[in-house]
């Protein structure tokens, strides 16, 4: 619930994207719709966790820790559920690490952000499916199958919104930066920097680029372009290591 | 450099995705190629920052803090550059917050992760473009135009890899979870949870779904499905608030 | 907004306290009322911040950084508002540190938690008043005077709820732990551990204790009760420092 | 020990409140007395933990992890106690999350801070009582009964100090902000924002307010006061999403 | 792997020290050599972890959690390895806490930094030895014995580099600060601040100081030098606690 | 004050090392002496900061932000000093990042930990010297010259204690791990992994090793020792990317 792609992240992410939305009311409204839905999901999970913890004797608590799904759903099955929250849900991830707002993305560029949202729903559905696989509790599975279905919708939703935006702009974010200002000689070449050349067979190494602006090239042996970096000695008041005679 | 979508994040993210890659050597090799390239970008930025700081007197340091691009490129232009790192680059973001590994994503599912990568390159190019816009230093702009071009390639690269995977699997992640196990009645409906109905006009509210499995529905007035949650009182050894007579 | 006592904290804190509430529906309903109100306050602030940032040229951005109230209200006026969020609000505090869920408290014991809430509203109103004092922008002041008034209500509200609970239980949390199980000889004495004895003149050093169970004592020269701690050497497989001959 | 309300937090919190105390020597001295006492409590716990770990074979270590009290007291019973600290105590919480200084509160306003302190001692005593309940080790229980008794005193102490301050100032923090500057029409009304109206029966919804300045009102159907927010499009150099024709 | 002294820390630390190196090419080259080696160690560990997780059924996962070496090597054996990373390695420590860049040190002063590096390799080898001791898996032990040997080299390497620098400069960092500017009367005396006087028998309490500049003194009863601190009342606009009459 | 090598870190670090000390009373007593001294340094700094902030009007606050020494000494001169702490000191670093306990080191092996302490005092004195250089305030310089002198003593002290321990054990930590268990063929060779061979001229590439156990070797062209890693496909329940036909 409180992990990087948990319900708290998407709820906050969609609401902040909506509140920061400048114009484009259709998207603003959609973002606030789904952001509000995610708050409801947080409540669903918090309630389910509290119910799972209901009047569970300490031993059971500990056994739960050995069932990855309960442990994970409970947001970190550790002594803190007894000591700190008194059998209540906590907004942390399954290792007890607190949720933090660096997880949320709201850049002001909707195409960039909708790709963040599609990723969040992809990672999120993957995780919920893994939870489903690792439990046999029918009540938990039933609730998870609801979340899995909603994530199916949300992935479809973001793909639809991305398609709309890509048709109005271009596929490269941001679409408004003038092409001539980027170093075009390296804008479409794949560079081989590790051992092995299997990557040469990929779609990204030949054929038309996805933005239909050029053709993919494969550079099997990229050369360094910059000169060897050289730094001046630090000024005395910084008290870095003094230069040694053999470096003067 | 050390922000959520900085070079350190993508370098670590691509390397961990590659090292954790199970089979599919083509993708493993590609991930290690680009991960290695990103390490070189970290070095480029660290060197540029150190050069910008070269023998700069304290006053200049402070002025730099007023130029958002220098401030941001320098990863948090604060007194720490003089006091802590002695005019060296630091792996932090522009508010001095340290880079941390919760920024990296390697789920084991390549389609999910390539969407994370496309998002990272979209957010990253957007940020570099904003840096470009806010500085007039020609040396900095020149270096940024190189990074902007590489991010153009990287966005194209991930779109190409995503297309490959979506053709082999389906577009919903994970593609291997049996459809009948999810609550299908809510798998394709858009729910209106905020004031306003502009969201009804979006592509996500009607027409064929992106996975070609169904049709988008719009639910203007969604009803709660679950029952009102009720929790048992906590066991005495937890020392929660005792029930009041009027609640017994 | 994203600080330790910002609107995000209280919104999450009240909602989690409500969702984890076991019985006592009156409190559960009240917690969800005010938690929902706080989400609206987050929206108000996010919108105000985005409006303050509206079409502000870069220079103005930077000047804003020199006005503590704008800086603080904007949740960390640093280059990230241009580079990362594209002139949108961010859920961070005024030094750019992200909000995190360790700020929220939901212990399951309502008297303990209502004291946390009274503290949060006290710190929060104090901070908003300081913001009010440090700006002269009438629009900002007008909005802040609304938040100040609501915090007046919220402090009154928590004091009222605390009074109710203290009358039903006792004033010491938790009230359900048997008195004879605590070391009563030190349960009501104030111990002087620093230089100076001005603390002896305080209400806490004499007179009836607040729980009406005893009388405050003042111990001007407390004696250590435990024996000098002694630890066994670590087992060899831990490879701690070996004991030196003169310690054997 | 290293949790949000552990001994490290209160030790640091009381010392910083004392060091930052401007005038009011009686409170400064009292804060340094109790802050110093809390450092002694940190030593007590660190020693007890190290003794519990004394020459414990690995297996025992692991079993300990299954006893919530040992696990929690030990500040996160995880492999780190063997690998990192060599059977020594660590300043972390029971999920291994490090203590950090955002837990401490020192606002400069003593009434606000004493409410923080009363909350900390309430949460702290609650947690120690829960530890007591979940262990049967007589040595641990004996030591915990000492801490429980001291927390009884500390709760009484802060209530006494709060009473003193509330009598000199008023109960609303800060007491020095002129009443006419806050939006008084919303300063004393309870607003119903969630389903259900049980909250109407609470002390906070009718009767004289706790500051004796007014009467509690209950607003069963609060109306939004602000106008619908509208934001300008972002300036071009920010490269947010361009406005679509149908929004112009 | 992702702990404070794990391979990620030293890799980043050595690379940043090298990239920020101003002159002294011999050290720059050496730092980049060893930094690159550490990246290879990260790959070795990531691969070993993924292999350990290879097709392990859930139960086995959980059992692993009870073997401190596997748990620790795996960087936090918790449900996240199944739910989040799909049986892949994660850049976290053994309690699931993410690696962060505040762990890395690059001050610009090589003698200071080489001492940081010697410490990192000392803590690191100690931890790997403890891992070795707590597992009986021959494959793991074989790999660890390689890392232990490399840490032996790295400790020797940093001691050699430190010796070189201490001979060119002096042993006190930084060596370039003029002696007369420090308060010399307290520059070489050991002060007894805790009960007991065993510390008087140490090498640091008598004899020539290590920098050959003076003689160690032992001050058994240090006197406070500063005056009692006194602070002015805060200005009204800060709304701190007002001064009470008896403090005027 | 609240940075990685600030007074809070060393105070906590020395106290925890002392409290966890098993036997060797001479070191335990010494650690508690110096740990207690560092607490006094925290008080000194907190008081100095509060005095610097004394009745400073807002403007002055802001100017201070432009003086790196005041900014840094004040632990992050940002709006929080007015809004949050009411002109009081805060336990954060100069970018407002909170102090956290992952900064402290107490491994149970004193030689390892004393190297950590020597590093902390080296980084710490370097930072205080840089503060001294960047201010012209005579009162601040006077106080800093006291801290600089104490750090001179503390560096000498740890070097003395390290010499004692290295004479009783050996210089490699831990000294108790049997040599034959490490892969000795790589225990003393320096490996060239980056471009350039200047590192070959260093003391670490030839001559007797610092532990007098062997001779340094230089490997100009190290060969990979392990086999190419290969991982099994993930089990189906993890829902990683399925293997593609061309990988079967």
mmCIF file of N, CA, C and O in Angstrom, chain B residues 1 8 12 16 19-20 22 28 32 39 42-43 46-47 50-51 53-55 80 84-92 96-102 104 106-108, chain E residues 1 8 12 16 19-20 22 28 32 39 42-43 46-47 50-51 53-55 80 84-92 96-102 104 106-108:
data_model
loop_
_atom_site.group_PDB
_atom_site.id
_atom_site.type_symbol
_atom_site.label_atom_id
_atom_site.label_comp_id
_atom_site.label_asym_id
_atom_site.label_seq_id
_atom_site.Cartn_x
_atom_site.Cartn_y
_atom_site.Cartn_z
ATOM 1 N N UNK B 1 21.654 15.625 -11.650
ATOM 2 C CA UNK B 1 22.429 14.385 -11.806
ATOM 3 C C UNK B 1 21.937 13.318 -10.825
ATOM 4 O O UNK B 1 21.772 12.169 -11.180
ATOM 5 N N UNK B 8 22.259 9.001 -12.593
ATOM 6 C CA UNK B 8 22.582 7.914 -11.667
ATOM 7 C C UNK B 8 21.435 6.916 -11.631
ATOM 8 O O UNK B 8 21.627 5.705 -11.653
ATOM 9 N N UNK B 12 21.923 2.981 -12.829
ATOM 10 C CA UNK B 12 21.670 1.870 -11.906
ATOM 11 C C UNK B 12 20.485 1.031 -12.383
ATOM 12 O O UNK B 12 20.504 -0.198 -12.310
ATOM 13 N N UNK B 16 20.832 -2.917 -13.249
ATOM 14 C CA UNK B 16 20.140 -3.927 -12.444
ATOM 15 C C UNK B 16 19.126 -4.704 -13.275
ATOM 16 O O UNK B 16 18.973 -5.913 -13.118
ATOM 17 N N UNK B 19 21.375 -7.159 -15.166
ATOM 18 C CA UNK B 19 21.943 -8.225 -14.325
ATOM 19 C C UNK B 19 20.875 -9.193 -13.864
ATOM 20 O O UNK B 19 21.131 -10.377 -13.678
ATOM 21 N N UNK B 20 19.645 -8.700 -13.673
ATOM 22 C CA UNK B 20 18.565 -9.574 -13.217
ATOM 23 C C UNK B 20 17.825 -10.232 -14.370
ATOM 24 O O UNK B 20 16.852 -10.951 -14.157
ATOM 25 N N UNK B 22 16.589 -12.708 -16.983
ATOM 26 C CA UNK B 22 16.596 -14.175 -17.017
ATOM 27 C C UNK B 22 16.303 -14.624 -18.441
ATOM 28 O O UNK B 22 15.163 -14.609 -18.865
ATOM 29 N N UNK B 28 19.203 -8.301 -22.441
ATOM 30 C CA UNK B 28 20.241 -8.176 -21.425
ATOM 31 C C UNK B 28 21.413 -7.374 -21.972
ATOM 32 O O UNK B 28 21.876 -6.414 -21.346
ATOM 33 N N UNK B 32 22.758 -3.593 -20.755
ATOM 34 C CA UNK B 32 24.111 -3.315 -20.257
ATOM 35 C C UNK B 32 24.800 -2.272 -21.140
ATOM 36 O O UNK B 32 25.587 -1.463 -20.649
ATOM 37 N N UNK B 39 26.637 5.605 -17.254
ATOM 38 C CA UNK B 39 27.736 5.874 -16.312
ATOM 39 C C UNK B 39 28.654 6.939 -16.897
ATOM 40 O O UNK B 39 29.110 7.853 -16.204
ATOM 41 N N UNK B 42 27.186 10.245 -16.278
ATOM 42 C CA UNK B 42 27.430 10.713 -14.912
ATOM 43 C C UNK B 42 28.810 11.365 -14.847
ATOM 44 O O UNK B 42 28.969 12.461 -14.307
ATOM 45 N N UNK B 43 29.802 10.707 -15.461
ATOM 46 C CA UNK B 43 31.153 11.283 -15.440
ATOM 47 C C UNK B 43 31.164 12.634 -16.161
ATOM 48 O O UNK B 43 31.732 13.605 -15.668
ATOM 49 N N UNK B 46 29.606 15.160 -13.809
ATOM 50 C CA UNK B 46 30.451 15.427 -12.644
ATOM 51 C C UNK B 46 31.615 16.325 -13.054
ATOM 52 O O UNK B 46 31.961 17.284 -12.368
ATOM 53 N N UNK B 47 32.195 16.024 -14.219
ATOM 54 C CA UNK B 47 33.331 16.825 -14.684
ATOM 55 C C UNK B 47 32.885 18.239 -15.024
ATOM 56 O O UNK B 47 33.524 19.222 -14.626
ATOM 57 N N UNK B 50 32.377 20.134 -11.810
ATOM 58 C CA UNK B 50 33.648 20.489 -11.184
ATOM 59 C C UNK B 50 34.316 21.616 -11.962
ATOM 60 O O UNK B 50 34.922 22.520 -11.390
ATOM 61 N N UNK B 51 34.188 21.591 -13.296
ATOM 62 C CA UNK B 51 34.786 22.663 -14.083
ATOM 63 C C UNK B 51 34.067 23.980 -13.834
ATOM 64 O O UNK B 51 34.682 25.033 -13.708
ATOM 65 N N UNK B 53 32.774 24.836 -11.183
ATOM 66 C CA UNK B 53 33.159 25.285 -9.848
ATOM 67 C C UNK B 53 34.632 25.696 -9.810
ATOM 68 O O UNK B 53 35.101 26.271 -8.836
ATOM 69 N N UNK B 54 35.345 25.367 -10.900
ATOM 70 C CA UNK B 54 36.791 25.587 -10.922
ATOM 71 C C UNK B 54 37.166 26.975 -10.443
ATOM 72 O O UNK B 54 36.719 27.973 -10.996
ATOM 73 N N UNK B 55 37.963 26.990 -9.422
ATOM 74 C CA UNK B 55 38.558 28.239 -8.937
ATOM 75 C C UNK B 55 37.524 29.370 -8.884
ATOM 76 O O UNK B 55 37.843 30.530 -9.068
ATOM 77 N N UNK B 80 27.105 23.344 0.895
ATOM 78 C CA UNK B 80 27.818 22.063 0.967
ATOM 79 C C UNK B 80 28.868 21.916 -0.126
ATOM 80 O O UNK B 80 29.843 21.193 0.061
ATOM 81 N N UNK B 84 31.503 20.773 2.209
ATOM 82 C CA UNK B 84 31.573 19.308 2.260
ATOM 83 C C UNK B 84 32.426 18.733 1.134
ATOM 84 O O UNK B 84 33.307 17.918 1.368
ATOM 85 N N UNK B 85 32.164 19.167 -0.102
ATOM 86 C CA UNK B 85 32.838 18.489 -1.217
ATOM 87 C C UNK B 85 33.985 19.296 -1.811
ATOM 88 O O UNK B 85 34.566 18.884 -2.802
ATOM 89 N N UNK B 86 34.290 20.432 -1.224
ATOM 90 C CA UNK B 86 35.470 21.158 -1.694
ATOM 91 C C UNK B 86 35.446 21.436 -3.180
ATOM 92 O O UNK B 86 36.395 21.135 -3.886
ATOM 93 N N UNK B 87 34.347 21.976 -3.676
ATOM 94 C CA UNK B 87 34.191 22.324 -5.090
ATOM 95 C C UNK B 87 34.114 21.099 -5.996
ATOM 96 O O UNK B 87 34.511 21.153 -7.160
ATOM 97 N N UNK B 88 33.607 20.013 -5.466
ATOM 98 C CA UNK B 88 33.403 18.822 -6.291
ATOM 99 C C UNK B 88 31.919 18.576 -6.486
ATOM 100 O O UNK B 88 31.089 19.110 -5.748
ATOM 101 N N UNK B 89 31.587 17.760 -7.500
ATOM 102 C CA UNK B 89 30.188 17.408 -7.741
ATOM 103 C C UNK B 89 29.706 16.475 -6.639
ATOM 104 O O UNK B 89 30.499 15.768 -6.017
ATOM 105 N N UNK B 90 28.406 16.499 -6.394
ATOM 106 C CA UNK B 90 27.812 15.608 -5.398
ATOM 107 C C UNK B 90 26.644 14.855 -6.022
ATOM 108 O O UNK B 90 25.915 15.427 -6.832
ATOM 109 N N UNK B 91 26.449 13.585 -5.625
ATOM 110 C CA UNK B 91 25.328 12.804 -6.171
ATOM 111 C C UNK B 91 24.014 13.122 -5.467
ATOM 112 O O UNK B 91 23.401 12.262 -4.846
ATOM 113 N N UNK B 92 23.594 14.397 -5.531
ATOM 114 C CA UNK B 92 22.326 14.779 -4.911
ATOM 115 C C UNK B 92 21.481 15.500 -5.954
ATOM 116 O O UNK B 92 21.946 15.790 -7.047
ATOM 117 N N UNK B 96 19.535 19.349 -2.778
ATOM 118 C CA UNK B 96 20.472 18.765 -1.823
ATOM 119 C C UNK B 96 20.016 17.437 -1.258
ATOM 120 O O UNK B 96 20.659 16.876 -0.375
ATOM 121 N N UNK B 97 18.896 16.916 -1.769
ATOM 122 C CA UNK B 97 18.388 15.630 -1.284
ATOM 123 C C UNK B 97 19.198 14.512 -1.940
ATOM 124 O O UNK B 97 19.403 14.523 -3.151
ATOM 125 N N UNK B 98 19.676 13.534 -1.136
ATOM 126 C CA UNK B 98 20.567 12.523 -1.710
ATOM 127 C C UNK B 98 19.837 11.572 -2.655
ATOM 128 O O UNK B 98 18.652 11.280 -2.455
ATOM 129 N N UNK B 99 20.572 11.088 -3.647
ATOM 130 C CA UNK B 99 20.030 10.050 -4.504
ATOM 131 C C UNK B 99 19.810 8.809 -3.653
ATOM 132 O O UNK B 99 20.598 8.508 -2.757
ATOM 133 N N UNK B 100 18.728 8.067 -3.907
ATOM 134 C CA UNK B 100 18.559 6.807 -3.184
ATOM 135 C C UNK B 100 17.984 5.748 -4.106
ATOM 136 O O UNK B 100 17.337 6.052 -5.113
ATOM 137 N N UNK B 101 18.223 4.482 -3.733
ATOM 138 C CA UNK B 101 17.975 3.401 -4.687
ATOM 139 C C UNK B 101 16.496 3.067 -4.822
ATOM 140 O O UNK B 101 16.148 2.235 -5.665
ATOM 141 N N UNK B 102 15.603 3.686 -4.034
ATOM 142 C CA UNK B 102 14.179 3.454 -4.272
ATOM 143 C C UNK B 102 13.766 4.069 -5.613
ATOM 144 O O UNK B 102 12.660 3.838 -6.095
ATOM 145 N N UNK B 104 15.198 3.344 -8.393
ATOM 146 C CA UNK B 104 15.457 2.404 -9.482
ATOM 147 C C UNK B 104 14.369 1.335 -9.531
ATOM 148 O O UNK B 104 13.841 0.940 -8.492
ATOM 149 N N UNK B 106 13.456 -2.460 -11.198
ATOM 150 C CA UNK B 106 13.845 -3.668 -11.930
ATOM 151 C C UNK B 106 12.933 -4.779 -11.447
ATOM 152 O O UNK B 106 13.230 -5.448 -10.463
ATOM 153 N N UNK B 107 11.808 -4.961 -12.140
ATOM 154 C CA UNK B 107 10.748 -5.840 -11.625
ATOM 155 C C UNK B 107 10.886 -7.269 -12.106
ATOM 156 O O UNK B 107 10.185 -8.153 -11.622
ATOM 157 N N UNK B 108 11.740 -7.497 -13.116
ATOM 158 C CA UNK B 108 11.812 -8.833 -13.683
ATOM 159 C C UNK B 108 10.870 -8.983 -14.868
ATOM 160 O O UNK B 108 11.000 -9.913 -15.653
ATOM 161 N N UNK E 1 24.994 -5.583 -0.024
ATOM 162 C CA UNK E 1 25.389 -4.911 -1.269
ATOM 163 C C UNK E 1 25.020 -3.429 -1.242
ATOM 164 O O UNK E 1 25.814 -2.587 -1.618
ATOM 165 N N UNK E 8 28.172 -0.811 -3.567
ATOM 166 C CA UNK E 8 27.671 0.374 -4.275
ATOM 167 C C UNK E 8 28.306 1.627 -3.683
ATOM 168 O O UNK E 8 28.728 2.530 -4.403
ATOM 169 N N UNK E 12 30.719 4.109 -5.969
ATOM 170 C CA UNK E 12 30.360 5.517 -6.171
ATOM 171 C C UNK E 12 31.403 6.424 -5.519
ATOM 172 O O UNK E 12 31.792 7.451 -6.064
ATOM 173 N N UNK E 16 33.564 9.122 -7.644
ATOM 174 C CA UNK E 16 33.396 10.568 -7.424
ATOM 175 C C UNK E 16 34.684 11.204 -6.924
ATOM 176 O O UNK E 16 35.040 12.312 -7.310
ATOM 177 N N UNK E 19 36.712 11.514 -10.140
ATOM 178 C CA UNK E 19 36.221 12.533 -11.081
ATOM 179 C C UNK E 19 36.460 13.942 -10.529
ATOM 180 O O UNK E 19 36.681 14.883 -11.284
ATOM 181 N N UNK E 20 36.394 14.081 -9.199
ATOM 182 C CA UNK E 20 36.595 15.404 -8.597
ATOM 183 C C UNK E 20 38.055 15.698 -8.316
ATOM 184 O O UNK E 20 38.382 16.738 -7.754
ATOM 185 N N UNK E 22 41.619 16.982 -8.471
ATOM 186 C CA UNK E 22 42.206 18.164 -9.131
ATOM 187 C C UNK E 22 43.723 17.994 -9.145
ATOM 188 O O UNK E 22 44.372 18.215 -8.144
ATOM 189 N N UNK E 28 44.189 9.998 -9.204
ATOM 190 C CA UNK E 28 42.965 9.963 -10.008
ATOM 191 C C UNK E 28 42.849 8.618 -10.732
ATOM 192 O O UNK E 28 41.823 7.941 -10.680
ATOM 193 N N UNK E 32 40.015 5.594 -10.159
ATOM 194 C CA UNK E 32 39.127 5.086 -11.214
ATOM 195 C C UNK E 32 39.351 3.588 -11.427
ATOM 196 O O UNK E 32 38.414 2.850 -11.744
ATOM 197 N N UNK E 39 32.455 -1.751 -9.299
ATOM 198 C CA UNK E 39 31.248 -1.967 -10.098
ATOM 199 C C UNK E 39 31.138 -3.439 -10.482
ATOM 200 O O UNK E 39 30.067 -4.046 -10.435
ATOM 201 N N UNK E 42 29.737 -5.308 -7.668
ATOM 202 C CA UNK E 42 28.283 -5.169 -7.581
ATOM 203 C C UNK E 42 27.622 -6.185 -8.509
ATOM 204 O O UNK E 42 26.692 -6.894 -8.124
ATOM 205 N N UNK E 43 28.170 -6.295 -9.739
ATOM 206 C CA UNK E 43 27.594 -7.260 -10.671
ATOM 207 C C UNK E 43 27.721 -8.680 -10.123
ATOM 208 O O UNK E 43 26.772 -9.461 -10.164
ATOM 209 N N UNK E 46 25.088 -9.100 -7.457
ATOM 210 C CA UNK E 46 23.732 -9.120 -8.011
ATOM 211 C C UNK E 46 23.463 -10.464 -8.670
ATOM 212 O O UNK E 46 22.400 -11.073 -8.512
ATOM 213 N N UNK E 47 24.468 -10.957 -9.411
ATOM 214 C CA UNK E 47 24.291 -12.240 -10.091
ATOM 215 C C UNK E 47 24.171 -13.379 -9.082
ATOM 216 O O UNK E 47 23.281 -14.231 -9.188
ATOM 217 N N UNK E 50 20.735 -13.294 -7.559
ATOM 218 C CA UNK E 50 19.711 -13.780 -8.494
ATOM 219 C C UNK E 50 19.810 -15.292 -8.633
ATOM 220 O O UNK E 50 18.799 -15.991 -8.725
ATOM 221 N N UNK E 51 21.053 -15.812 -8.608
ATOM 222 C CA UNK E 51 21.201 -17.274 -8.724
ATOM 223 C C UNK E 51 20.665 -17.959 -7.476
ATOM 224 O O UNK E 51 20.003 -18.989 -7.548
ATOM 225 N N UNK E 53 18.327 -16.970 -5.745
ATOM 226 C CA UNK E 53 16.863 -16.889 -5.792
ATOM 227 C C UNK E 53 16.302 -17.756 -6.904
ATOM 228 O O UNK E 53 15.089 -17.963 -6.998
ATOM 229 N N UNK E 54 17.185 -18.255 -7.772
ATOM 230 C CA UNK E 54 16.756 -18.990 -8.947
ATOM 231 C C UNK E 54 15.716 -20.040 -8.612
ATOM 232 O O UNK E 54 15.952 -20.944 -7.825
ATOM 233 N N UNK E 55 14.591 -19.885 -9.227
ATOM 234 C CA UNK E 55 13.521 -20.887 -9.143
ATOM 235 C C UNK E 55 13.337 -21.401 -7.719
ATOM 236 O O UNK E 55 12.993 -22.544 -7.502
ATOM 237 N N UNK E 80 9.545 -8.287 -0.561
ATOM 238 C CA UNK E 80 9.783 -7.467 -1.756
ATOM 239 C C UNK E 80 10.538 -8.234 -2.843
ATOM 240 O O UNK E 80 10.398 -7.921 -4.019
ATOM 241 N N UNK E 84 8.211 -7.234 -5.529
ATOM 242 C CA UNK E 84 8.701 -6.057 -6.250
ATOM 243 C C UNK E 84 9.700 -6.408 -7.344
ATOM 244 O O UNK E 84 9.573 -5.963 -8.473
ATOM 245 N N UNK E 85 10.696 -7.221 -6.998
ATOM 246 C CA UNK E 85 11.774 -7.406 -7.977
ATOM 247 C C UNK E 85 11.711 -8.762 -8.686
ATOM 248 O O UNK E 85 12.596 -9.085 -9.474
ATOM 249 N N UNK E 86 10.688 -9.558 -8.404
ATOM 250 C CA UNK E 86 10.525 -10.802 -9.161
ATOM 251 C C UNK E 86 11.757 -11.683 -9.120
ATOM 252 O O UNK E 86 12.255 -12.100 -10.154
ATOM 253 N N UNK E 87 12.292 -11.915 -7.929
ATOM 254 C CA UNK E 87 13.475 -12.772 -7.734
ATOM 255 C C UNK E 87 14.746 -12.144 -8.290
ATOM 256 O O UNK E 87 15.661 -12.842 -8.703
ATOM 257 N N UNK E 88 14.803 -10.838 -8.298
ATOM 258 C CA UNK E 88 16.031 -10.160 -8.703
ATOM 259 C C UNK E 88 16.677 -9.493 -7.505
ATOM 260 O O UNK E 88 16.041 -9.298 -6.469
ATOM 261 N N UNK E 89 17.962 -9.152 -7.636
ATOM 262 C CA UNK E 89 18.667 -8.447 -6.562
ATOM 263 C C UNK E 89 18.159 -7.011 -6.483
ATOM 264 O O UNK E 89 17.673 -6.452 -7.461
ATOM 265 N N UNK E 90 18.261 -6.432 -5.299
ATOM 266 C CA UNK E 90 17.858 -5.037 -5.102
ATOM 267 C C UNK E 90 18.993 -4.262 -4.434
ATOM 268 O O UNK E 90 19.687 -4.818 -3.583
ATOM 269 N N UNK E 91 19.163 -2.997 -4.790
ATOM 270 C CA UNK E 91 20.223 -2.195 -4.175
ATOM 271 C C UNK E 91 19.811 -1.637 -2.814
ATOM 272 O O UNK E 91 19.718 -0.429 -2.635
ATOM 273 N N UNK E 92 19.509 -2.546 -1.880
ATOM 274 C CA UNK E 92 19.128 -2.109 -0.532
ATOM 275 C C UNK E 92 20.007 -2.835 0.475
ATOM 276 O O UNK E 92 20.759 -3.730 0.113
ATOM 277 N N UNK E 96 16.230 -3.834 4.155
ATOM 278 C CA UNK E 96 15.364 -3.287 3.120
ATOM 279 C C UNK E 96 15.468 -1.776 2.969
ATOM 280 O O UNK E 96 14.726 -1.173 2.198
ATOM 281 N N UNK E 97 16.396 -1.165 3.695
ATOM 282 C CA UNK E 97 16.575 0.292 3.607
ATOM 283 C C UNK E 97 17.370 0.606 2.349
ATOM 284 O O UNK E 97 18.397 -0.017 2.085
ATOM 285 N N UNK E 98 16.897 1.575 1.536
ATOM 286 C CA UNK E 98 17.569 1.808 0.248
ATOM 287 C C UNK E 98 18.942 2.435 0.419
ATOM 288 O O UNK E 98 19.174 3.207 1.352
ATOM 289 N N UNK E 99 19.822 2.112 -0.525
ATOM 290 C CA UNK E 99 21.113 2.775 -0.554
ATOM 291 C C UNK E 99 20.882 4.246 -0.867
ATOM 292 O O UNK E 99 19.989 4.590 -1.637
ATOM 293 N N UNK E 100 21.652 5.142 -0.222
ATOM 294 C CA UNK E 100 21.528 6.546 -0.595
ATOM 295 C C UNK E 100 22.890 7.208 -0.617
ATOM 296 O O UNK E 100 23.839 6.761 0.028
ATOM 297 N N UNK E 101 22.961 8.311 -1.368
ATOM 298 C CA UNK E 101 24.284 8.860 -1.697
ATOM 299 C C UNK E 101 24.911 9.628 -0.548
ATOM 300 O O UNK E 101 26.055 10.064 -0.682
ATOM 301 N N UNK E 102 24.188 9.799 0.582
ATOM 302 C CA UNK E 102 24.854 10.408 1.730
ATOM 303 C C UNK E 102 25.929 9.461 2.295
ATOM 304 O O UNK E 102 26.726 9.854 3.141
ATOM 305 N N UNK E 104 28.303 8.278 0.507
ATOM 306 C CA UNK E 104 29.565 8.468 -0.209
ATOM 307 C C UNK E 104 30.273 9.720 0.280
ATOM 308 O O UNK E 104 29.640 10.708 0.647
ATOM 309 N N UNK E 106 33.419 12.413 -0.710
ATOM 310 C CA UNK E 106 34.433 12.925 -1.636
ATOM 311 C C UNK E 106 34.656 14.384 -1.294
ATOM 312 O O UNK E 106 33.947 15.255 -1.771
ATOM 313 N N UNK E 107 35.609 14.632 -0.425
ATOM 314 C CA UNK E 107 35.760 15.964 0.172
ATOM 315 C C UNK E 107 36.689 16.863 -0.619
ATOM 316 O O UNK E 107 36.756 18.063 -0.364
ATOM 317 N N UNK E 108 37.458 16.281 -1.550
ATOM 318 C CA UNK E 108 38.462 17.076 -2.248
ATOM 319 C C UNK E 108 39.814 17.032 -1.549
ATOM 320 O O UNK E 108 40.829 17.397 -2.138
#
